PDB file of C-alpha atoms in Angstrom:
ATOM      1  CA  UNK A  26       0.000   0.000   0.000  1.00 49.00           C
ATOM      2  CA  UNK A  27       1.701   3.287  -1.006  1.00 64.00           C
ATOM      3  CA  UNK A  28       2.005   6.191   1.623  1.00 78.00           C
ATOM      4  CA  UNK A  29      -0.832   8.526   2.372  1.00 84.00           C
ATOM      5  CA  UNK A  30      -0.491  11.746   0.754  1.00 90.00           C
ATOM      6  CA  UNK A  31       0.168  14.355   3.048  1.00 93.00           C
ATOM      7  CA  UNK A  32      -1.310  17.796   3.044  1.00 95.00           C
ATOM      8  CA  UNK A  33      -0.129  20.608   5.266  1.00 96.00           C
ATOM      9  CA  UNK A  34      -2.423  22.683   6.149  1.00 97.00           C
ATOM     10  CA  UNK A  35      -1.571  26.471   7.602  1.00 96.00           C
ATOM     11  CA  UNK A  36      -2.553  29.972   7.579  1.00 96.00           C
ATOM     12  CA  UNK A  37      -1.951  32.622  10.014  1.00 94.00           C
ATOM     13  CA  UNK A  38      -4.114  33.621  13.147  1.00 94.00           C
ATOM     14  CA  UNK A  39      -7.966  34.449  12.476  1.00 94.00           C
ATOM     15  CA  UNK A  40      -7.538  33.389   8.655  1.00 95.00           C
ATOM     16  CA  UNK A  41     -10.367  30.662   8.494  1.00 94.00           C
ATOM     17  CA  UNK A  42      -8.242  27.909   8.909  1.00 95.00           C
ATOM     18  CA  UNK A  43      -9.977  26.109  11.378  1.00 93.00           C
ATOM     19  CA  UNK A  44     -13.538  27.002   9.328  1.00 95.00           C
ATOM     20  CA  UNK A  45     -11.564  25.217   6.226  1.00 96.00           C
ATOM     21  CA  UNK A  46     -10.309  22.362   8.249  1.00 95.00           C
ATOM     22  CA  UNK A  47     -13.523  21.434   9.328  1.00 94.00           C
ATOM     23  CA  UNK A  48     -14.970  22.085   5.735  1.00 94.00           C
ATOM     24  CA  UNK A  49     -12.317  18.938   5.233  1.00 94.00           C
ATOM     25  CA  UNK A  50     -13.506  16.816   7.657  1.00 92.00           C
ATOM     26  CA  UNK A  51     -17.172  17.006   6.417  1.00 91.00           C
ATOM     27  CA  UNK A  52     -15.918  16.166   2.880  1.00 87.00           C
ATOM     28  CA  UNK A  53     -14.156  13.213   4.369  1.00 86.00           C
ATOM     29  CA  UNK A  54     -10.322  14.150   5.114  1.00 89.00           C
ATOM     30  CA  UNK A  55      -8.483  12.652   7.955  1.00 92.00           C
ATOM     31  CA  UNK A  56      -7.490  15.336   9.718  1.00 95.00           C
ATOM     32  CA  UNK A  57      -4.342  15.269  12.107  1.00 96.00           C
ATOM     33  CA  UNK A  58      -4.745  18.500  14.210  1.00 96.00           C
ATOM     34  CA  UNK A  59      -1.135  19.469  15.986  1.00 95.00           C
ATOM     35  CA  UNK A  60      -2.684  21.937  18.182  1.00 93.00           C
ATOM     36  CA  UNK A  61      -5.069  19.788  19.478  1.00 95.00           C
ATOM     37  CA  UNK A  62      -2.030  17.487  19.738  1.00 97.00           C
ATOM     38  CA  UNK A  63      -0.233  20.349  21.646  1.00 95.00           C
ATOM     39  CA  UNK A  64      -2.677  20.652  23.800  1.00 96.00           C
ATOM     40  CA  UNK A  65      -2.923  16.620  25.292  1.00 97.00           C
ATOM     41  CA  UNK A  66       0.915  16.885  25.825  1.00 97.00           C
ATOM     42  CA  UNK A  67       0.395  20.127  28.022  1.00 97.00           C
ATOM     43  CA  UNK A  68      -2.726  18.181  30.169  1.00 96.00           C
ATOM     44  CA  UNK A  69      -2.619  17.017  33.640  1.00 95.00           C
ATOM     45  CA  UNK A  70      -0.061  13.953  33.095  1.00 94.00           C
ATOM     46  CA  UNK A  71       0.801  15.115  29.682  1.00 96.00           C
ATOM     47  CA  UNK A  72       4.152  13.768  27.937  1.00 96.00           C
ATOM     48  CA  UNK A  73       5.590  17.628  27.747  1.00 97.00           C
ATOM     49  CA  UNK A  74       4.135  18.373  31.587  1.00 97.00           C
ATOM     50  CA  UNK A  75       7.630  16.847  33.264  1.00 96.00           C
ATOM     51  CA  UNK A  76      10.154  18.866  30.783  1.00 97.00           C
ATOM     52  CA  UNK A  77       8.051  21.917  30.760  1.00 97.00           C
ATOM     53  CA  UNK A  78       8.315  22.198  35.061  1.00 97.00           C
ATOM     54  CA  UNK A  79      12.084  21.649  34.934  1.00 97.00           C
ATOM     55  CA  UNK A  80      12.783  24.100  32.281  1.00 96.00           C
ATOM     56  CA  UNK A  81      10.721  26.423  33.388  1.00 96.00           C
ATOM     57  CA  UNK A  82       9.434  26.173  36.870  1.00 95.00           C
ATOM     58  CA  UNK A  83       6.581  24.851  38.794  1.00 95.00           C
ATOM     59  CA  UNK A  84       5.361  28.272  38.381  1.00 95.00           C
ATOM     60  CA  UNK A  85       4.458  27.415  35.028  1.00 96.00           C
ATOM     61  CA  UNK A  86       2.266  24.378  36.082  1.00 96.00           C
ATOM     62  CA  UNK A  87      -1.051  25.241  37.309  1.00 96.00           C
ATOM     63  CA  UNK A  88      -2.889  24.481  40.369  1.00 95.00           C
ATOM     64  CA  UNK A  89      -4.794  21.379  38.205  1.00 96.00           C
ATOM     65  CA  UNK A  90      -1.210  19.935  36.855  1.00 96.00           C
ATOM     66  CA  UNK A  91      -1.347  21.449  33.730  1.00 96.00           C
ATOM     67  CA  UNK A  92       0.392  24.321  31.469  1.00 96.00           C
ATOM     68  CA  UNK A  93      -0.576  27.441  32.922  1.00 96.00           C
ATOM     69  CA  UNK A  94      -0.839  28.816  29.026  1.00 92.00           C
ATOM     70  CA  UNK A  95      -1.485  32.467  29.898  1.00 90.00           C
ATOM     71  CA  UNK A  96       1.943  32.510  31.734  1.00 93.00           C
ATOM     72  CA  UNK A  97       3.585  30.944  29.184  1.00 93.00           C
ATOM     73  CA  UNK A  98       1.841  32.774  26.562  1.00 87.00           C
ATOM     74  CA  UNK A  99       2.898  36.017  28.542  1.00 87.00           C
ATOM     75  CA  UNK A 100       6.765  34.395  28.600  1.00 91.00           C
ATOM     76  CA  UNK A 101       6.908  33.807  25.144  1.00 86.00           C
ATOM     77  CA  UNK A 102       5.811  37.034  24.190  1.00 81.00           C
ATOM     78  CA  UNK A 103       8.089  38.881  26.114  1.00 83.00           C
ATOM     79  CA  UNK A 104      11.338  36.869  25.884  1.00 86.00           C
ATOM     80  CA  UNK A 105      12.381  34.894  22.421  1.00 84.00           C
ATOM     81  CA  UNK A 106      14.248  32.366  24.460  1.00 91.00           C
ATOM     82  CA  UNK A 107      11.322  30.863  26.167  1.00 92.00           C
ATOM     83  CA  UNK A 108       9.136  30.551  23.173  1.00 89.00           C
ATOM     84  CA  UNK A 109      12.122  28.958  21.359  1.00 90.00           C
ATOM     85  CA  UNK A 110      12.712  26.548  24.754  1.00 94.00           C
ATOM     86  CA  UNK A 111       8.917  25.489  24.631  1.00 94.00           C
ATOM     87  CA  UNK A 112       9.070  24.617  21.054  1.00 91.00           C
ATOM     88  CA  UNK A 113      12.485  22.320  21.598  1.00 93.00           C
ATOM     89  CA  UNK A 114      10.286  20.154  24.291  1.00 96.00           C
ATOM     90  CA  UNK A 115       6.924  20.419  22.301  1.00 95.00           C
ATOM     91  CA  UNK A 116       8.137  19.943  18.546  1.00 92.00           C
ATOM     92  CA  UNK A 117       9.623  16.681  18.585  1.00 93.00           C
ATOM     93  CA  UNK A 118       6.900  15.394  20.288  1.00 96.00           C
ATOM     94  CA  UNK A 119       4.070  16.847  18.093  1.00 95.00           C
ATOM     95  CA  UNK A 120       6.320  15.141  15.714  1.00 93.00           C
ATOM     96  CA  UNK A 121       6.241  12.069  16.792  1.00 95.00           C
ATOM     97  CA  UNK A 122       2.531  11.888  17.202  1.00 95.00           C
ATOM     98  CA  UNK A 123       2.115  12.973  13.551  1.00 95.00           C
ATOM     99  CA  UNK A 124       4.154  10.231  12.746  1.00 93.00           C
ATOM    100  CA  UNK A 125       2.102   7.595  14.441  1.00 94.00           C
ATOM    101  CA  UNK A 126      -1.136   9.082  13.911  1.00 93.00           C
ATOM    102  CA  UNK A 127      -0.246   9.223  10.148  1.00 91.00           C
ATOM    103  CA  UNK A 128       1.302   5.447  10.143  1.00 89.00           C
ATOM    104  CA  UNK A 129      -1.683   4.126  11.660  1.00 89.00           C
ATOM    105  CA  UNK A 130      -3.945   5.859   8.621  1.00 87.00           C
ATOM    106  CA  UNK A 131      -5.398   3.752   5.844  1.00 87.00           C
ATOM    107  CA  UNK A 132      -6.856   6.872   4.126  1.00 86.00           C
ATOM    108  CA  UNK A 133      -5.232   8.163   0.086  1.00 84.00           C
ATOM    109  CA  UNK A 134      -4.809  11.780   1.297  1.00 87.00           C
ATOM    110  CA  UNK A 135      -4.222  13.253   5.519  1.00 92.00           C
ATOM    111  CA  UNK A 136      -4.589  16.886   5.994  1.00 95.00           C
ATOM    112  CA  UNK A 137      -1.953  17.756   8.687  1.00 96.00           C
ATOM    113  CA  UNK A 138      -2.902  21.029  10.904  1.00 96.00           C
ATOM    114  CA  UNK A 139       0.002  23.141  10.820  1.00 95.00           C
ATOM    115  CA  UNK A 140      -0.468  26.490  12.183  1.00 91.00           C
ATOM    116  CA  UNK A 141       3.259  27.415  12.118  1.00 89.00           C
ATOM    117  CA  UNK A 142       4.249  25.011   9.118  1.00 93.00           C
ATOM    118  CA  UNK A 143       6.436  27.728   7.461  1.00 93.00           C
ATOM    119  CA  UNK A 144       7.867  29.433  10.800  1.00 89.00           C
ATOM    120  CA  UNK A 145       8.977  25.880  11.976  1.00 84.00           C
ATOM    121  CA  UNK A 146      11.183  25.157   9.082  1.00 81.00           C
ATOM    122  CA  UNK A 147      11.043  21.219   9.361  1.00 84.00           C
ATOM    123  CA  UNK A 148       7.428  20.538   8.384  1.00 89.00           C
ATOM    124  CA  UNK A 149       7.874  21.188   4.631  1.00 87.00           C
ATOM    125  CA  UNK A 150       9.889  18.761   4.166  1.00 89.00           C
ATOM    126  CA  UNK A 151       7.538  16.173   5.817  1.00 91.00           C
ATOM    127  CA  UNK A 152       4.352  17.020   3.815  1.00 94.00           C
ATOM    128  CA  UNK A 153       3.513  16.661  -0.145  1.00 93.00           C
ATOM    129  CA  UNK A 154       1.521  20.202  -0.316  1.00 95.00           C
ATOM    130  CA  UNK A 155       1.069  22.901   1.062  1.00 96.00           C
ATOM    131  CA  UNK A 156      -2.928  23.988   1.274  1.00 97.00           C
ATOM    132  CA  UNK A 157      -2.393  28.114   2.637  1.00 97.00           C
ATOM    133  CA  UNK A 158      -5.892  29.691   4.160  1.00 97.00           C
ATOM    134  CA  UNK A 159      -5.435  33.444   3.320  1.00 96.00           C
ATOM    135  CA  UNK A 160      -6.591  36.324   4.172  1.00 95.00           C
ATOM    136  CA  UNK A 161      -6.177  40.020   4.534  1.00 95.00           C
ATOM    137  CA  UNK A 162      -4.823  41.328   8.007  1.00 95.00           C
ATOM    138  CA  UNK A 163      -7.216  43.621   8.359  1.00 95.00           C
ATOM    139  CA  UNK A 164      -9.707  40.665   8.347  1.00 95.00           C
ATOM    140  CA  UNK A 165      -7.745  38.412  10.878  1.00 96.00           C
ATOM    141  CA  UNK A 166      -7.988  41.029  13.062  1.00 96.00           C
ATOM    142  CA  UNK A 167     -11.261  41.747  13.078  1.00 95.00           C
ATOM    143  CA  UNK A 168     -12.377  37.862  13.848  1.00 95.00           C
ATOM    144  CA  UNK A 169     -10.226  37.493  16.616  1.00 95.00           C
ATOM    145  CA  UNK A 170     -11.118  40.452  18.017  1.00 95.00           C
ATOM    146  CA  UNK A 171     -14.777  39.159  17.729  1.00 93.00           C
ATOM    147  CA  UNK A 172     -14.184  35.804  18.502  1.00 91.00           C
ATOM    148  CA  UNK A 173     -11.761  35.936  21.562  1.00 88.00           C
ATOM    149  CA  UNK A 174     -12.565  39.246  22.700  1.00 86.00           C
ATOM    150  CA  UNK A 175      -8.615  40.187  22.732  1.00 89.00           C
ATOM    151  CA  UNK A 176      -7.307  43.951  21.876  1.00 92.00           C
ATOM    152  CA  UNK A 177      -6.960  44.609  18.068  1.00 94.00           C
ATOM    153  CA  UNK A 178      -3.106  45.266  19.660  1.00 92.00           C
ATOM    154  CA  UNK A 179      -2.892  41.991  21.258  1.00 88.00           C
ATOM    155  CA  UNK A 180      -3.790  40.245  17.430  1.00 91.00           C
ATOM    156  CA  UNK A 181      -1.120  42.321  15.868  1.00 91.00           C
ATOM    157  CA  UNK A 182       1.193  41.569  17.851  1.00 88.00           C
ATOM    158  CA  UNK A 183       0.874  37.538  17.468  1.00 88.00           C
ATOM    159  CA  UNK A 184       0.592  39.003  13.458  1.00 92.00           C
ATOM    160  CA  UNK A 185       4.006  40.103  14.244  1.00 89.00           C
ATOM    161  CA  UNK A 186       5.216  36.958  15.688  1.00 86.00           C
ATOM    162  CA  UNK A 187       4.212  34.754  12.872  1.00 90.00           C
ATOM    163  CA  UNK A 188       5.177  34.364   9.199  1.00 92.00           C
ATOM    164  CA  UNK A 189       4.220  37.415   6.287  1.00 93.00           C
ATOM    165  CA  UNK A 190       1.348  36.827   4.097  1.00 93.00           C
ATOM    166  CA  UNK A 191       4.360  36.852   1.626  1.00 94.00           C
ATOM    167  CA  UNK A 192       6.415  34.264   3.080  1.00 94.00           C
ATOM    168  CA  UNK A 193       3.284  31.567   3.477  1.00 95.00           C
ATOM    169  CA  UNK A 194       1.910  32.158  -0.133  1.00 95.00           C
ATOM    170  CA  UNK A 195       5.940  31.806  -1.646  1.00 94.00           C
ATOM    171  CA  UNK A 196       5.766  28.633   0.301  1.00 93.00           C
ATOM    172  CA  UNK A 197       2.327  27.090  -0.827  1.00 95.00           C
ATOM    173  CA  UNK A 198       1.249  24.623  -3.512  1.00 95.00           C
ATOM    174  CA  UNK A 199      -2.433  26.403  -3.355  1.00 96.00           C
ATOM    175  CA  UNK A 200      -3.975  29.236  -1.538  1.00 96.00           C
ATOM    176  CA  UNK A 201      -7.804  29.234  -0.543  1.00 96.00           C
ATOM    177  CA  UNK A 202      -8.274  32.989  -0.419  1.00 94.00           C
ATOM    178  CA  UNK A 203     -10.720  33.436   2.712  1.00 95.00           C
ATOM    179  CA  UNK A 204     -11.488  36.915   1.701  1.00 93.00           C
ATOM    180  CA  UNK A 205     -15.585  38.541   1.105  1.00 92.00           C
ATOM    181  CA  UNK A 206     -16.796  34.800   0.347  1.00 93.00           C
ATOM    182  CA  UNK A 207     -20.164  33.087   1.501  1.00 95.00           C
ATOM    183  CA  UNK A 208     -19.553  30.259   3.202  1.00 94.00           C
ATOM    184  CA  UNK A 209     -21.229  27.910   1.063  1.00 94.00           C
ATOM    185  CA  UNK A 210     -18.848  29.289  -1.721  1.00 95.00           C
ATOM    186  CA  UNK A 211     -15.968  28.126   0.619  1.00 95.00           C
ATOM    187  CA  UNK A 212     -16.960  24.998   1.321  1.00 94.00           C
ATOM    188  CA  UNK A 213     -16.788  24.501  -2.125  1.00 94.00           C
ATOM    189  CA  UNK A 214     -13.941  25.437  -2.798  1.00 94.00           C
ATOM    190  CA  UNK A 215     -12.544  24.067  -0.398  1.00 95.00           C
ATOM    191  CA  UNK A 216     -13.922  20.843  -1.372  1.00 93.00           C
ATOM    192  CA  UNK A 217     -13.231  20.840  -5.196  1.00 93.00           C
ATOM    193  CA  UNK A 218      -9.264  21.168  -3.910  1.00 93.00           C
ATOM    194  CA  UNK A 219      -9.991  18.279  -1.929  1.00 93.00           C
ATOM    195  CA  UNK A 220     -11.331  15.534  -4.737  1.00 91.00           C
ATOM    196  CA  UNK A 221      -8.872  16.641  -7.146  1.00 88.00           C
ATOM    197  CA  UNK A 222      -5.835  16.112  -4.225  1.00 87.00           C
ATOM    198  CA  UNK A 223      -7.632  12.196  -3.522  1.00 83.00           C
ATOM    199  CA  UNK A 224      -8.409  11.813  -7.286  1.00 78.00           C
ATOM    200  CA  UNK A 225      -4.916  11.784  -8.022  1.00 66.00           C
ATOM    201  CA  UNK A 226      -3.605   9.079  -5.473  1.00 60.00           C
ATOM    202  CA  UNK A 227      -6.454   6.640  -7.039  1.00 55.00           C
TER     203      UNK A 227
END
């Protein structure tokens, strides 16, 4: 049986890439999600839990055992160092999940959830495509703002933090431009880029 083919999936904060991942799941992609994987390794017992306390602290473990995320959110923000010390305990293990999860698949085509594909460096290399949700910043902002209820500052600065629009569309095989479309129109989109990606692994 030949290898799944494997899509990376990315787009910066408030782009729609969540909306479009789900759009995915209803047209029947596996989806590996490495945020949600992110998260189980930063639970109560979680794999990352041990590493995180004796790099950091146990003032970074909260009264329930696990991450205390706005801490470390606040860390990262303030000091490259920490950010870059969180990702050397959580990357390879994200990794390795990926791996499994994606070895254990018996489906043509896995969309991989990569929210930092192109700032990570070592996920291109490990996926066939790259599938960019894109929008204008203007429009990030406004949904997180709406959604999460943070300071139009607070978006622009994780804006900042992450990848240019520039960077993420040089490195993508096809952009889905999230920008003034109905949803319906999205989904299918979305979903004509999905049958032509399994099509061509039958």
């Amino acid at each position: 049986m030949s290898s799944p083919l494997r899509i990376g999936l990315t787009g910066g904060i408030g782009s729609g890439k969540s909306t479009v991942a789900s759009i995915l799941v209803a047209h029947g992609a596996a989806l590996i999600d490495t945020d949600a994987i992110a998260r189980s390794l930063t639970l109560a017992g979680g794999a990352a839990i041990d590493a995180i306390r004796a790099t950091f602290g146990a003032e970074f473990i909260a009264a329930d055992g696990s991450l205390d995320r706005a801490r470390m959110r606040a860390a990262a923000f303030a000091d490259a160092s920490a950010r870059q010390r969180l990702e050397a305990i959580l990357h390879p293990r994200i990794g390795a999940e990926v791996e499994r999860l994606a070895a254990a698949s018996s489906d043509p085509a896995l969309v991989i959830d990569i929210p930092l594909l192109v700032e990570s460096g070592r996920w291109r290399e490990r996926v066939d495509r790259v599938w960019l949700v894109d929008c204008a910043e203007a429009s990030q902002i406004e949904r997180v703002v709406r959604r999460s209820g943070w300071t139009a500052n607070a978006v622009q600065a994780v804006i900042a933090q992450q990848a240019s629009r520039a960077a993420r569309r040089a490195a993508a095989d096809a952009v889905v431009h999230n920008e003034g479309i109905a949803l319906d129109d999205l989904a299918r989109e979305v979903g004509s880029l999905w049958r032509h990606a399994v099509g061509m692994r039958q």
